[in-house]
Short mmCIF file of C-alpha atoms in Angstrom, two decimals:
data_model
loop_
_atom_site.label_atom_id
_atom_site.label_comp_id
_atom_site.label_asym_id
_atom_site.label_seq_id
_atom_site.Cartn_x
_atom_site.Cartn_y
_atom_site.Cartn_z
CA MET A 1 -30.41 27.11 6.86
CA PHE A 2 -31.43 24.70 4.10
CA ARG A 3 -29.27 26.63 1.62
CA GLN A 4 -26.33 26.50 4.03
CA LYS A 5 -26.73 22.75 4.33
CA ILE A 6 -26.93 22.31 0.57
CA GLY A 7 -23.84 24.52 0.15
CA LEU A 8 -21.80 22.43 2.55
CA MET A 9 -22.97 19.19 0.98
CA VAL A 10 -22.20 20.39 -2.55
CA VAL A 11 -18.69 21.52 -1.53
CA ALA A 12 -18.08 18.15 0.14
CA SER A 13 -19.35 16.22 -2.85
CA PHE A 14 -17.31 18.30 -5.32
CA GLY A 15 -14.16 17.44 -3.40
CA PHE A 16 -14.64 13.72 -3.64
CA ILE A 17 -15.81 13.86 -7.26
CA GLN A 18 -12.53 15.54 -8.18
CA MET A 19 -10.57 12.96 -6.23
CA ALA A 20 -12.44 10.01 -7.76
CA THR A 21 -12.17 11.11 -11.35
CA ALA A 22 -8.54 12.18 -11.01
CA GLN A 23 -7.72 8.52 -10.53
CA THR A 24 -7.27 6.67 -13.77
CA ASP A 25 -8.81 3.26 -14.35
CA THR A 26 -7.50 2.68 -17.83
CA THR A 27 -5.29 -0.31 -18.06
CA ASN A 28 -2.59 -0.87 -20.55
CA THR A 29 -1.39 -3.90 -18.70
CA GLU A 30 0.78 -5.96 -20.98
CA VAL A 31 1.04 -9.65 -21.44
CA GLU A 32 4.50 -11.05 -21.60
CA GLU A 33 5.89 -13.75 -23.81
CA GLU A 34 4.67 -17.27 -23.13
CA GLU A 35 6.54 -19.26 -20.50
CA ASP A 36 6.08 -22.64 -18.89
CA TYR A 37 3.56 -21.78 -16.21
CA SER A 38 3.22 -25.35 -15.01
CA MET A 39 6.33 -24.83 -12.85
CA TYR A 40 4.22 -22.60 -10.57
CA ASP A 41 1.58 -25.26 -9.88
CA ASN A 42 2.93 -26.62 -6.63
CA LEU A 43 4.81 -24.02 -4.65
CA ASP A 44 5.01 -23.92 -0.87
CA PHE A 45 5.20 -20.84 1.28
CA VAL A 46 8.71 -19.87 2.35
CA ASP A 47 7.39 -19.33 5.89
CA GLU A 48 6.00 -22.32 7.67
CA GLY A 49 2.50 -22.29 9.11
CA VAL A 50 1.15 -19.44 7.00
CA LYS A 51 -2.52 -18.96 7.85
CA ARG A 52 -5.06 -18.05 5.21
CA TYR A 53 -8.14 -16.02 6.13
CA ALA A 54 -11.61 -15.78 4.66
CA PRO A 55 -11.84 -12.55 2.63
CA ALA A 56 -14.70 -10.18 3.54
CA LYS A 57 -16.05 -10.03 0.01
CA ILE A 58 -17.16 -12.68 -2.42
CA LYS A 59 -16.68 -12.66 -6.18
CA GLY A 60 -19.11 -10.44 -8.06
CA ILE A 61 -20.54 -8.58 -5.07
CA SER A 62 -21.41 -4.91 -5.62
CA PRO A 63 -18.69 -2.42 -4.69
CA ALA A 64 -18.73 -1.05 -1.14
CA LYS A 65 -19.52 2.66 -0.91
CA LEU A 66 -16.96 4.83 0.88
CA ILE A 67 -18.73 8.17 0.46
CA THR A 68 -22.32 8.80 -0.61
CA VAL A 69 -24.08 12.03 -1.48
CA GLY A 70 -27.73 11.31 -2.18
CA TYR A 71 -31.22 12.72 -2.42
CA ASP A 72 -34.33 10.85 -1.27
CA TRP A 73 -37.84 11.73 -2.40
CA GLN A 74 -41.24 10.21 -1.56
CA GLY A 75 -44.32 11.20 -3.59
CA LYS A 76 -47.74 12.34 -2.43
CA TYR A 77 -49.47 10.40 0.37
CA ASP A 78 -51.99 10.89 3.17
CA MET A 79 -51.05 10.89 6.83
CA THR A 80 -53.77 10.20 9.40
CA ALA A 81 -52.63 11.27 12.87
CA ALA A 82 -54.69 9.62 15.61
CA GLY A 83 -56.59 11.68 18.16
CA TYR A 84 -55.71 11.54 21.86
CA THR A 85 -56.65 13.11 25.16
CA THR A 86 -54.47 14.95 27.65
CA ASN A 87 -55.16 16.98 30.79
CA GLU A 88 -55.39 20.01 28.55
CA GLY A 89 -58.07 18.56 26.32
CA THR A 90 -58.66 16.33 23.37
CA PHE A 91 -56.84 16.53 20.06
CA ALA A 92 -58.91 15.20 17.21
CA GLU A 93 -57.78 12.73 14.58
CA GLN A 94 -56.73 14.52 11.43
CA THR A 95 -55.82 13.42 7.93
CA ALA A 96 -53.47 15.62 5.95
CA THR A 97 -51.96 15.29 2.51
CA VAL A 98 -48.19 15.29 2.32
CA ASN A 99 -47.08 16.47 -1.12
CA SER A 100 -43.62 15.00 -0.64
CA THR A 101 -41.13 13.89 1.95
CA GLN A 102 -37.61 14.53 0.82
CA GLY A 103 -34.07 15.37 1.85
CA LEU A 104 -30.37 15.05 1.32
CA ARG A 105 -28.46 12.03 2.61
CA LEU A 106 -24.73 12.06 3.28
CA GLU A 107 -22.87 8.93 4.31
CA ALA A 108 -19.23 7.94 4.75
CA ASN A 109 -17.70 4.55 5.56
CA ILE A 110 -13.94 4.54 5.84
CA PRO A 111 -11.81 1.45 6.55
CA VAL A 112 -9.47 2.34 9.43
CA ILE A 113 -7.94 -1.12 9.72
CA SER A 114 -7.80 -3.20 6.58
CA LYS A 115 -5.75 -6.36 6.94
CA ASN A 116 -6.36 -9.98 5.99
CA SER A 117 -6.86 -10.84 9.65
CA LEU A 118 -9.08 -7.87 10.60
CA ILE A 119 -11.13 -5.19 8.90
CA VAL A 120 -12.53 -2.28 10.91
CA GLN A 121 -14.65 0.29 9.17
CA VAL A 122 -15.97 3.49 10.73
CA GLY A 123 -18.87 5.41 9.27
CA ALA A 124 -21.05 8.46 9.71
CA ARG A 125 -24.49 9.26 8.37
CA LEU A 126 -26.57 12.43 8.10
CA TRP A 127 -30.13 12.49 6.72
CA ASP A 128 -32.46 15.42 6.30
CA ILE A 129 -36.20 14.49 6.23
CA ASN A 130 -38.52 17.32 5.22
CA TYR A 131 -42.34 17.12 5.22
CA ASP A 132 -44.14 19.27 2.66
CA PHE A 133 -47.84 19.41 3.69
CA ASP A 134 -50.43 20.35 1.10
CA ASP A 135 -52.34 22.75 3.40
CA PRO A 136 -50.22 23.55 6.46
CA THR A 137 -52.61 26.22 7.77
CA SER A 138 -55.27 23.58 8.37
CA LEU A 139 -53.08 21.41 10.63
CA THR A 140 -54.34 21.02 14.21
CA ASN A 141 -53.11 17.62 15.37
CA PRO A 142 -49.83 18.18 17.31
CA LEU A 143 -47.98 15.41 15.41
CA LEU A 144 -48.75 17.05 12.07
CA THR A 145 -47.92 20.57 13.26
CA THR A 146 -44.62 19.48 14.75
CA LEU A 147 -43.64 17.67 11.53
CA HIS A 148 -44.56 20.75 9.54
CA ASN A 149 -42.69 23.13 11.85
CA ASN A 150 -39.58 21.12 12.59
CA ASN A 151 -39.25 18.25 10.08
CA LEU A 152 -37.03 15.33 11.12
CA ALA A 153 -33.28 14.80 11.20
CA SER A 154 -31.22 11.67 11.63
CA MET A 155 -27.51 11.23 12.08
CA GLY A 156 -25.32 8.49 13.40
CA LEU A 157 -21.94 6.91 13.79
CA ASN A 158 -21.32 3.26 13.05
CA SER A 159 -18.62 0.67 12.86
CA THR A 160 -18.34 -2.67 11.09
CA ILE A 161 -15.81 -5.22 12.23
CA PHE A 162 -14.99 -8.26 10.10
CA LYS A 163 -12.83 -10.83 11.83
CA PRO A 164 -11.94 -13.97 9.86
CA LEU A 165 -11.41 -16.95 12.11
CA SER A 166 -10.01 -19.24 9.43
CA GLU A 167 -9.94 -19.68 5.67
CA LYS A 168 -13.66 -20.52 5.75
CA SER A 169 -15.25 -18.88 8.79
CA PHE A 170 -15.65 -15.35 10.12
CA LEU A 171 -17.29 -13.07 12.66
CA LEU A 172 -19.12 -9.92 11.66
CA VAL A 173 -20.12 -7.22 14.16
CA GLN A 174 -21.94 -3.99 13.37
CA VAL A 175 -22.60 -1.29 15.97
CA SER A 176 -24.26 2.08 15.56
CA ALA A 177 -25.22 5.07 17.66
CA ASP A 178 -27.97 7.22 16.19
CA MET A 179 -29.55 10.50 17.10
CA ASN A 180 -32.96 10.97 15.54
CA GLY A 181 -35.52 13.66 16.19
CA ASP A 182 -37.06 16.97 15.20
CA TYR A 183 -33.85 18.90 15.89
CA GLU A 184 -31.68 21.08 13.65
CA PHE A 185 -28.22 19.79 12.72
CA THR A 186 -26.83 23.04 14.14
CA ASP A 187 -28.61 22.43 17.46
CA PRO A 188 -28.78 18.67 18.01
CA GLN A 189 -30.73 17.05 20.80
CA ASN A 190 -29.20 15.83 24.03
CA PHE A 191 -26.79 12.87 23.67
CA LYS A 192 -28.79 10.94 26.27
CA TYR A 193 -31.41 10.29 23.59
CA THR A 194 -28.90 8.38 21.44
CA LYS A 195 -30.14 4.99 20.27
CA TYR A 196 -27.74 2.07 20.09
CA SER A 197 -28.00 -0.84 17.69
CA VAL A 198 -25.78 -3.88 17.37
CA ALA A 199 -25.64 -7.04 15.28
CA ALA A 200 -23.24 -9.95 15.73
CA LEU A 201 -22.99 -12.79 13.24
CA TRP A 202 -20.93 -15.91 12.79
CA GLY A 203 -20.59 -17.22 9.28
CA LYS A 204 -18.95 -19.41 6.69
CA ARG A 205 -17.46 -18.65 3.31
CA PRO A 206 -17.34 -22.10 1.72
CA THR A 207 -16.39 -20.84 -1.75
CA ASP A 208 -15.36 -17.61 -3.49
CA ASN A 209 -18.96 -17.35 -4.70
CA LYS A 210 -20.84 -17.76 -1.43
CA GLN A 211 -20.89 -16.58 2.17
CA TRP A 212 -23.58 -16.96 4.81
CA ALA A 213 -23.88 -16.02 8.44
CA LEU A 214 -26.31 -16.23 11.35
CA GLY A 215 -26.60 -13.94 14.31
CA LEU A 216 -28.62 -11.72 16.60
CA SER A 217 -29.35 -8.02 16.55
CA ARG A 218 -30.60 -5.23 18.78
CA THR A 219 -32.33 -3.05 16.26
CA TYR A 220 -34.73 -0.17 15.58
CA ARG A 221 -35.50 -1.29 12.02
CA GLY A 222 -39.12 -1.80 13.05
CA GLY A 223 -39.26 1.70 14.56
CA ASP A 224 -39.12 0.61 18.19
CA LEU A 225 -36.53 -1.44 20.02
CA ASN A 226 -36.44 -5.11 19.11
CA TYR A 227 -34.16 -8.13 19.31
CA LEU A 228 -34.14 -10.15 16.10
CA PRO A 229 -32.22 -12.98 14.48
CA VAL A 230 -30.13 -11.94 11.47
CA PHE A 231 -29.26 -13.96 8.39
CA LEU A 232 -26.67 -12.99 5.81
CA PHE A 233 -26.51 -14.70 2.44
CA ASN A 234 -24.32 -13.38 -0.37
CA TRP A 235 -24.04 -15.54 -3.45
CA THR A 236 -22.85 -15.19 -7.04
CA SER A 237 -23.58 -17.66 -9.82
CA PRO A 238 -20.63 -19.41 -11.55
CA THR A 239 -21.06 -17.13 -14.57
CA SER A 240 -21.16 -14.05 -12.26
CA LYS A 241 -24.39 -12.88 -13.95
CA TRP A 242 -26.76 -13.49 -11.03
CA GLY A 243 -26.41 -13.16 -7.32
CA THR A 244 -28.02 -12.29 -4.01
CA GLU A 245 -27.06 -9.71 -1.40
CA ILE A 246 -29.16 -10.43 1.67
CA LEU A 247 -28.93 -9.29 5.28
CA PHE A 248 -32.35 -10.36 6.53
CA PRO A 249 -34.45 -8.69 7.90
CA ALA A 250 -32.74 -5.37 7.08
CA ARG A 251 -32.47 -5.85 3.33
CA GLY A 252 -32.48 -8.40 0.55
CA HIS A 253 -31.72 -8.05 -3.14
CA VAL A 254 -31.32 -10.21 -6.21
CA ARG A 255 -28.49 -8.88 -8.36
CA TYR A 256 -28.07 -9.06 -12.13
CA THR A 257 -24.65 -8.09 -13.43
CA VAL A 258 -24.83 -6.62 -16.92
CA ASN A 259 -21.07 -6.18 -16.63
CA PRO A 260 -18.89 -5.26 -13.62
CA ARG A 261 -19.67 -1.56 -14.23
CA ASN A 262 -23.46 -1.95 -14.61
CA LEU A 263 -25.53 -3.69 -11.94
CA LEU A 264 -29.28 -4.16 -11.52
CA PHE A 265 -31.01 -5.15 -8.29
CA PHE A 266 -34.53 -5.99 -7.19
CA GLY A 267 -35.42 -6.32 -3.54
CA TYR A 268 -36.28 -4.42 -0.41
CA GLU A 269 -34.81 -2.50 2.47
CA ALA A 270 -36.41 -2.00 5.88
CA GLU A 271 -35.50 1.46 7.12
CA GLY A 272 -36.40 2.35 10.69
CA TYR A 273 -35.44 4.67 13.54
CA SER A 274 -37.11 6.07 16.66
CA PHE A 275 -37.39 9.87 16.37
CA ARG A 276 -37.61 11.93 19.55
CA ILE A 277 -40.11 14.78 19.40
CA GLY A 278 -38.58 17.62 21.36
CA ASN A 279 -41.16 20.00 19.91
CA GLN A 280 -38.75 22.85 20.56
CA GLY A 281 -41.44 24.81 22.40
CA GLN A 282 -43.97 24.34 19.67
CA ALA A 283 -47.12 22.26 19.54
CA ARG A 284 -46.43 20.53 22.85
CA PRO A 285 -49.81 19.29 24.00
CA ASP A 286 -49.03 18.67 27.63
CA GLU A 287 -46.04 18.30 29.90
CA ASP A 288 -47.25 14.80 30.72
CA PHE A 289 -46.39 13.98 27.15
CA ASP A 290 -42.82 15.13 27.33
CA ASP A 291 -40.99 12.05 26.12
CA LEU A 292 -42.61 11.25 22.82
CA GLU A 293 -40.97 9.28 20.05
CA ILE A 294 -42.18 8.50 16.54
CA ARG A 295 -41.48 4.83 15.85
CA ARG A 296 -40.84 5.32 12.14
CA SER A 297 -40.30 2.26 9.98
CA GLU A 298 -40.86 1.73 6.29
CA VAL A 299 -40.17 -1.02 3.82
CA ARG A 300 -38.87 0.05 0.43
CA ILE A 301 -39.61 -2.43 -2.32
CA ARG A 302 -37.43 -1.33 -5.18
CA PHE A 303 -35.38 -1.61 -8.30
CA VAL A 304 -31.83 -0.32 -8.02
CA TYR A 305 -29.48 0.51 -10.87
CA GLU A 306 -25.82 1.09 -10.11
CA ARG A 307 -23.29 2.08 -12.72
CA GLN A 308 -19.79 3.40 -12.92
CA ILE A 309 -19.69 7.03 -14.04
CA LYS A 310 -15.94 7.46 -14.21
CA GLY A 311 -13.10 5.90 -12.29
CA PHE A 312 -14.33 5.12 -8.81
CA LEU A 313 -17.36 7.35 -9.01
CA TRP A 314 -20.62 5.42 -9.23
CA LEU A 315 -24.24 6.42 -9.70
CA SER A 316 -26.95 4.63 -7.76
CA ALA A 317 -30.61 5.14 -8.68
CA GLN A 318 -33.47 3.53 -6.75
CA ALA A 319 -37.16 3.60 -7.59
CA GLY A 320 -39.94 1.74 -5.86
CA TYR A 321 -42.79 1.61 -3.44
CA ARG A 322 -42.56 2.91 0.12
CA TYR A 323 -44.68 0.76 2.44
CA ASN A 324 -45.34 2.27 5.86
CA TYR A 325 -44.75 -0.29 8.61
CA SER A 326 -45.00 2.06 11.60
CA PHE A 327 -45.44 5.75 12.26
CA ASN A 328 -46.87 5.29 15.75
CA VAL A 329 -45.99 7.49 18.71
CA ASP A 330 -44.81 6.17 22.09
CA GLN A 331 -44.41 7.95 25.36
CA LEU A 332 -41.21 6.76 27.03
CA PRO A 333 -41.74 6.27 30.78
CA ASP A 334 -39.30 8.63 32.55
CA GLY A 335 -37.60 9.06 29.19
CA GLU A 336 -36.31 5.48 29.23
CA ASP A 337 -36.72 3.30 26.15
CA PHE A 338 -38.49 -0.02 26.56
CA TYR A 339 -38.87 -3.33 24.77
CA ARG A 340 -42.26 -4.22 23.29
CA GLY A 341 -41.24 -6.74 20.65
CA PHE A 342 -44.00 -8.44 18.70
CA THR A 343 -45.99 -9.51 21.75
CA GLY A 344 -45.75 -6.62 24.27
CA ASP A 345 -49.03 -4.99 25.30
CA GLN A 346 -47.78 -1.44 25.92
CA GLU A 347 -50.17 0.93 24.19
CA PHE A 348 -49.05 3.62 21.77
CA ILE A 349 -50.10 7.23 22.42
CA GLN A 350 -50.98 7.48 18.73
CA GLU A 351 -51.43 4.75 16.15
CA ASN A 352 -51.11 6.65 12.89
CA GLU A 353 -51.71 5.59 9.33
CA LEU A 354 -49.84 6.55 6.18
CA THR A 355 -50.79 5.66 2.64
CA ASN A 356 -47.95 4.37 0.49
CA PRO A 357 -46.39 6.40 -2.31
CA LEU A 358 -43.75 5.77 -4.94
CA TYR A 359 -40.29 6.96 -4.07
CA PHE A 360 -36.90 7.46 -5.66
CA ASN A 361 -33.40 7.94 -4.40
CA VAL A 362 -30.41 8.99 -6.41
CA SER A 363 -26.84 9.17 -5.16
CA ILE A 364 -23.27 9.65 -6.29
CA ASN A 365 -20.83 7.31 -4.59
CA LEU A 366 -17.12 6.89 -4.21
CA VAL A 367 -16.57 3.14 -4.14
CA SER A 368 -13.93 1.09 -2.39
CA PRO A 369 -11.02 -0.87 -3.94
CA MET B 1 51.97 13.40 -1.60
CA LYS B 2 48.81 15.55 -1.47
CA LYS B 3 47.81 14.19 -4.85
CA VAL B 4 48.17 10.61 -3.63
CA ILE B 5 46.02 11.34 -0.54
CA SER B 6 43.27 13.06 -2.52
CA THR B 7 43.24 10.26 -5.09
CA GLY B 8 43.03 7.74 -2.23
CA LEU B 9 40.11 9.62 -0.64
CA LEU B 10 38.32 9.78 -3.95
CA LEU B 11 38.73 6.06 -4.48
CA LEU B 12 37.49 5.38 -0.93
CA ALA B 13 34.43 7.58 -1.52
CA MET B 14 33.70 5.70 -4.74
CA VAL B 15 34.02 2.34 -3.02
CA VAL B 16 31.75 3.41 -0.10
CA SER B 17 29.24 4.97 -2.47
CA GLY B 18 29.29 1.84 -4.65
CA ALA B 19 28.82 -0.37 -1.62
CA LEU B 20 25.86 1.70 -0.41
CA THR B 21 24.24 1.62 -3.86
CA ALA B 22 24.70 -2.13 -4.01
CA GLN B 23 23.14 -2.41 -0.55
CA ASP B 24 20.13 -0.32 -1.67
CA ASP B 25 19.79 -2.40 -4.83
CA ALA B 26 19.88 -5.57 -2.77
CA LYS B 27 17.14 -4.19 -0.49
CA ALA B 28 15.05 -3.07 -3.46
CA ASP B 29 15.45 -6.45 -5.17
CA GLN B 30 13.97 -8.23 -2.16
CA LEU B 31 10.63 -7.62 -3.88
CA ILE B 32 11.59 -10.01 -6.66
CA GLY B 33 9.99 -13.42 -6.24
CA ILE B 34 6.71 -15.31 -6.33
CA TRP B 35 3.92 -14.05 -4.06
CA GLU B 36 0.47 -15.28 -3.12
CA PRO B 37 -2.33 -12.77 -2.36
CA SER B 38 -4.54 -13.48 0.66
CA HIS B 39 -7.44 -14.85 -1.40
CA GLY B 40 -5.19 -17.66 -2.64
CA LYS B 41 -6.73 -17.51 -6.12
CA ALA B 42 -3.54 -16.45 -7.90
CA LYS B 43 0.25 -16.35 -7.73
CA VAL B 44 2.12 -13.27 -8.83
CA LYS B 45 5.73 -13.17 -10.02
CA VAL B 46 7.53 -9.88 -9.36
CA GLU B 47 10.39 -9.01 -11.70
CA LYS B 48 12.64 -6.04 -12.26
CA ILE B 49 12.54 -4.41 -15.68
CA GLY B 50 14.94 -1.50 -15.97
CA GLU B 51 14.79 0.31 -12.65
CA LYS B 52 11.16 -0.57 -11.93
CA TYR B 53 9.31 -3.56 -10.54
CA TYR B 54 6.40 -5.37 -12.19
CA GLY B 55 4.24 -8.30 -11.12
CA LYS B 56 2.42 -10.71 -13.41
CA ILE B 57 -0.06 -13.49 -12.75
CA VAL B 58 1.67 -16.84 -13.25
CA TRP B 59 -0.93 -19.17 -11.73
CA LEU B 60 -4.70 -19.17 -11.29
CA LYS B 61 -6.62 -21.43 -8.96
CA GLU B 62 -9.43 -21.53 -11.53
CA PRO B 63 -7.73 -20.99 -14.90
CA MET B 64 -10.83 -21.74 -16.98
CA ASP B 65 -13.78 -19.39 -17.45
CA PRO B 66 -16.95 -21.31 -16.43
CA GLU B 67 -18.96 -19.41 -19.05
CA THR B 68 -16.74 -19.90 -22.09
CA LYS B 69 -14.96 -23.08 -20.92
CA ALA B 70 -11.76 -21.51 -22.27
CA ALA B 71 -8.75 -20.04 -20.49
CA LYS B 72 -9.68 -16.92 -18.54
CA VAL B 73 -9.15 -13.63 -20.31
CA ASP B 74 -9.29 -10.08 -19.03
CA LYS B 75 -12.95 -9.64 -20.02
CA ASN B 76 -13.64 -6.93 -17.42
CA ASN B 77 -10.99 -4.58 -18.76
CA PRO B 78 -12.55 -1.22 -19.75
CA ASP B 79 -10.16 -1.17 -22.72
CA GLU B 80 -11.85 -3.40 -25.30
CA LYS B 81 -8.52 -4.18 -26.97
CA MET B 82 -7.36 -5.89 -23.78
CA GLN B 83 -10.47 -7.99 -23.20
CA ASN B 84 -9.17 -11.00 -25.12
CA LYS B 85 -5.78 -11.07 -23.41
CA PRO B 86 -5.20 -14.13 -21.25
CA LEU B 87 -5.14 -13.45 -17.51
CA ARG B 88 -2.23 -15.78 -16.99
CA GLY B 89 0.81 -13.72 -17.85
CA TYR B 90 -0.97 -10.45 -17.13
CA ARG B 91 0.98 -7.69 -15.43
CA ILE B 92 -1.17 -6.50 -12.55
CA LEU B 93 1.58 -4.65 -10.64
CA LYS B 94 3.27 -1.90 -12.61
CA ASP B 95 5.94 0.77 -12.31
CA PHE B 96 7.01 0.32 -8.69
CA GLN B 97 10.14 2.06 -7.52
CA TYR B 98 11.99 1.45 -4.30
CA THR B 99 11.89 4.53 -2.15
CA ASP B 100 13.12 3.78 1.33
CA ASP B 101 12.30 1.90 4.48
CA ASN B 102 11.25 -1.29 2.65
CA GLU B 103 8.64 0.56 0.62
CA TRP B 104 7.91 0.57 -3.11
CA THR B 105 5.74 3.40 -4.42
CA GLU B 106 4.64 5.19 -7.60
CA GLY B 107 3.03 1.99 -8.88
CA THR B 108 -0.43 0.69 -9.64
CA ILE B 109 -2.33 -2.52 -9.05
CA TYR B 110 -4.97 -3.87 -11.40
CA ASP B 111 -7.98 -5.89 -10.21
CA PRO B 112 -9.13 -8.22 -13.04
CA GLU B 113 -12.40 -8.93 -11.19
CA ASN B 114 -13.70 -5.42 -11.82
CA GLY B 115 -11.27 -3.97 -14.38
CA ASN B 116 -10.09 -1.17 -12.09
CA THR B 117 -6.56 0.08 -11.58
CA TYR B 118 -5.66 1.55 -8.21
CA SER B 119 -2.74 3.55 -6.89
CA CYS B 120 -0.67 1.24 -4.76
CA ILE B 121 2.03 1.19 -2.10
CA ILE B 122 3.94 -1.98 -1.27
CA LYS B 123 5.49 -2.33 2.16
CA MET B 124 7.63 -5.30 3.12
CA THR B 125 6.82 -6.07 6.75
CA ASP B 126 9.28 -8.96 6.85
CA GLU B 127 11.32 -10.62 4.13
CA ASN B 128 8.47 -12.98 3.24
CA THR B 129 5.44 -10.70 3.77
CA LEU B 130 4.10 -7.75 1.81
CA ASP B 131 1.37 -5.26 2.72
CA ILE B 132 -0.17 -4.29 -0.60
CA ARG B 133 -2.34 -1.18 -0.19
CA GLY B 134 -4.55 -0.20 -3.12
CA TYR B 135 -6.21 3.17 -2.74
CA ILE B 136 -8.17 5.91 -4.46
CA GLY B 137 -6.63 9.37 -4.44
CA VAL B 138 -5.46 9.32 -0.85
CA SER B 139 -4.09 6.33 1.04
CA VAL B 140 -6.84 6.47 3.69
CA LEU B 141 -9.41 5.50 1.06
CA GLY B 142 -7.99 2.09 0.45
CA ARG B 143 -7.65 -1.54 1.35
CA THR B 144 -4.59 -3.53 2.40
CA ASP B 145 -3.98 -7.11 1.38
CA VAL B 146 -1.20 -9.24 2.83
CA TRP B 147 0.84 -11.31 0.34
CA LYS B 148 3.16 -14.14 1.35
CA ARG B 149 6.32 -15.24 -0.44
CA LEU B 150 6.37 -18.64 -2.15
CA LYS B 151 9.42 -20.81 -2.75
CA MET B 152 10.97 -20.37 -6.17
CA PRO B 153 10.18 -23.20 -8.59
CA SER B 154 12.93 -25.62 -9.41
CA LYS B 155 14.12 -25.31 -13.01
CA LYS B 156 12.90 -28.07 -15.28
CA LYS B 157 15.52 -29.90 -17.23
#
């Protein structure tokens, strides 16, 4: 199965590598003889009432990724799964060493409408998350055995809508539907377990070098459902050397531009989803515990290096520290998700602990015009 | 008599053919003019050279480089020989040919902000509006920008 997946992913990536490198980026653009350019200083539009719109990007921002083929790897760490009691007995707390957590990541984001007055982008994402335990025969806690037997999978569809309202202001809406759990991609879980996230922001783009926006989100970045304010701040210095790319609380980076084909970043990304444990007939402790979800959230503090390989093909390499924010397990009453927020008193079935390893992620990307 | 008729028909065919060609040329030449991209940071003059259409930057909102305090040059060009060329006067649209249905194809567009050249299709949606679609490999992997026509400058005496 794993080989099949790799085969498909390699074939897909080969296709877009060919397409990206087939495109030339060499420029033999010529400069014509000097003319009096001052005559172009004050020209009006032929049409009356032409409306200008705020562009979606600012000067110097990193290129948007259309297609990504990546590999994510976390180093050795310890996972302590909490003990708990069911009608069938008590399962003891257990600490196990995970040699690595790793998997392929495929992503695509394609603009379906791309006009000055509206940009609509549609995307898809597919992540494989494999747990390699140091001594799998010793595992007794159901959380550990199910991770060992089934691993985790995550896939989703998303859309980003950018609607400029004027030359200086805009609306930004992001929606996503994600299916996360211990299923196989060839046998996904029921669609009723799909998780929906949305963020809506209103913002300003006062100059070509700066845009900011404020909004609200319904998100699983913290592992479980939450409603959080969102703040976007993209900025590039006048010399284009320094900048920020921030969508708080999801991610925030400081950018250093060596040149437009070599970019360095330092910052963080909060990565979180709620993974349904179907157990697939294995390691189920009790039917009373039939709607379990791992509220998985981690913060990745990292350096990122992005560089053009050839044409529109870019390499992205991340290295950093993976900080576990949540790996707790909830039981969903009647299978329905609920809101706990920062102040709710609903108890977790398991409050688990993970130590924090180094991680890296490397990807090949086809970038947007 | 037959000779006169056939000569007449031939002349008529030539006239009709000539008229149609002139009509096509007139349609194709609608691209000629001064255009402003949506970001408003530049003006681009489209000209016809031979049978193809080219567009060069004739105006920049910020003509000076804040780092060097000199006129902006094409410093992001991957070709080092081009990196000292001034941006004003630069041909960013190249090799467009009129195909049909108010469309110009086979050309490229250059983005001085990142030094990349993209395949490009120009579609005239009305006589004063262009949809400029830059793309990579296939048209679906691209972005469209709307350009508006500017009035021609009056000749200085």
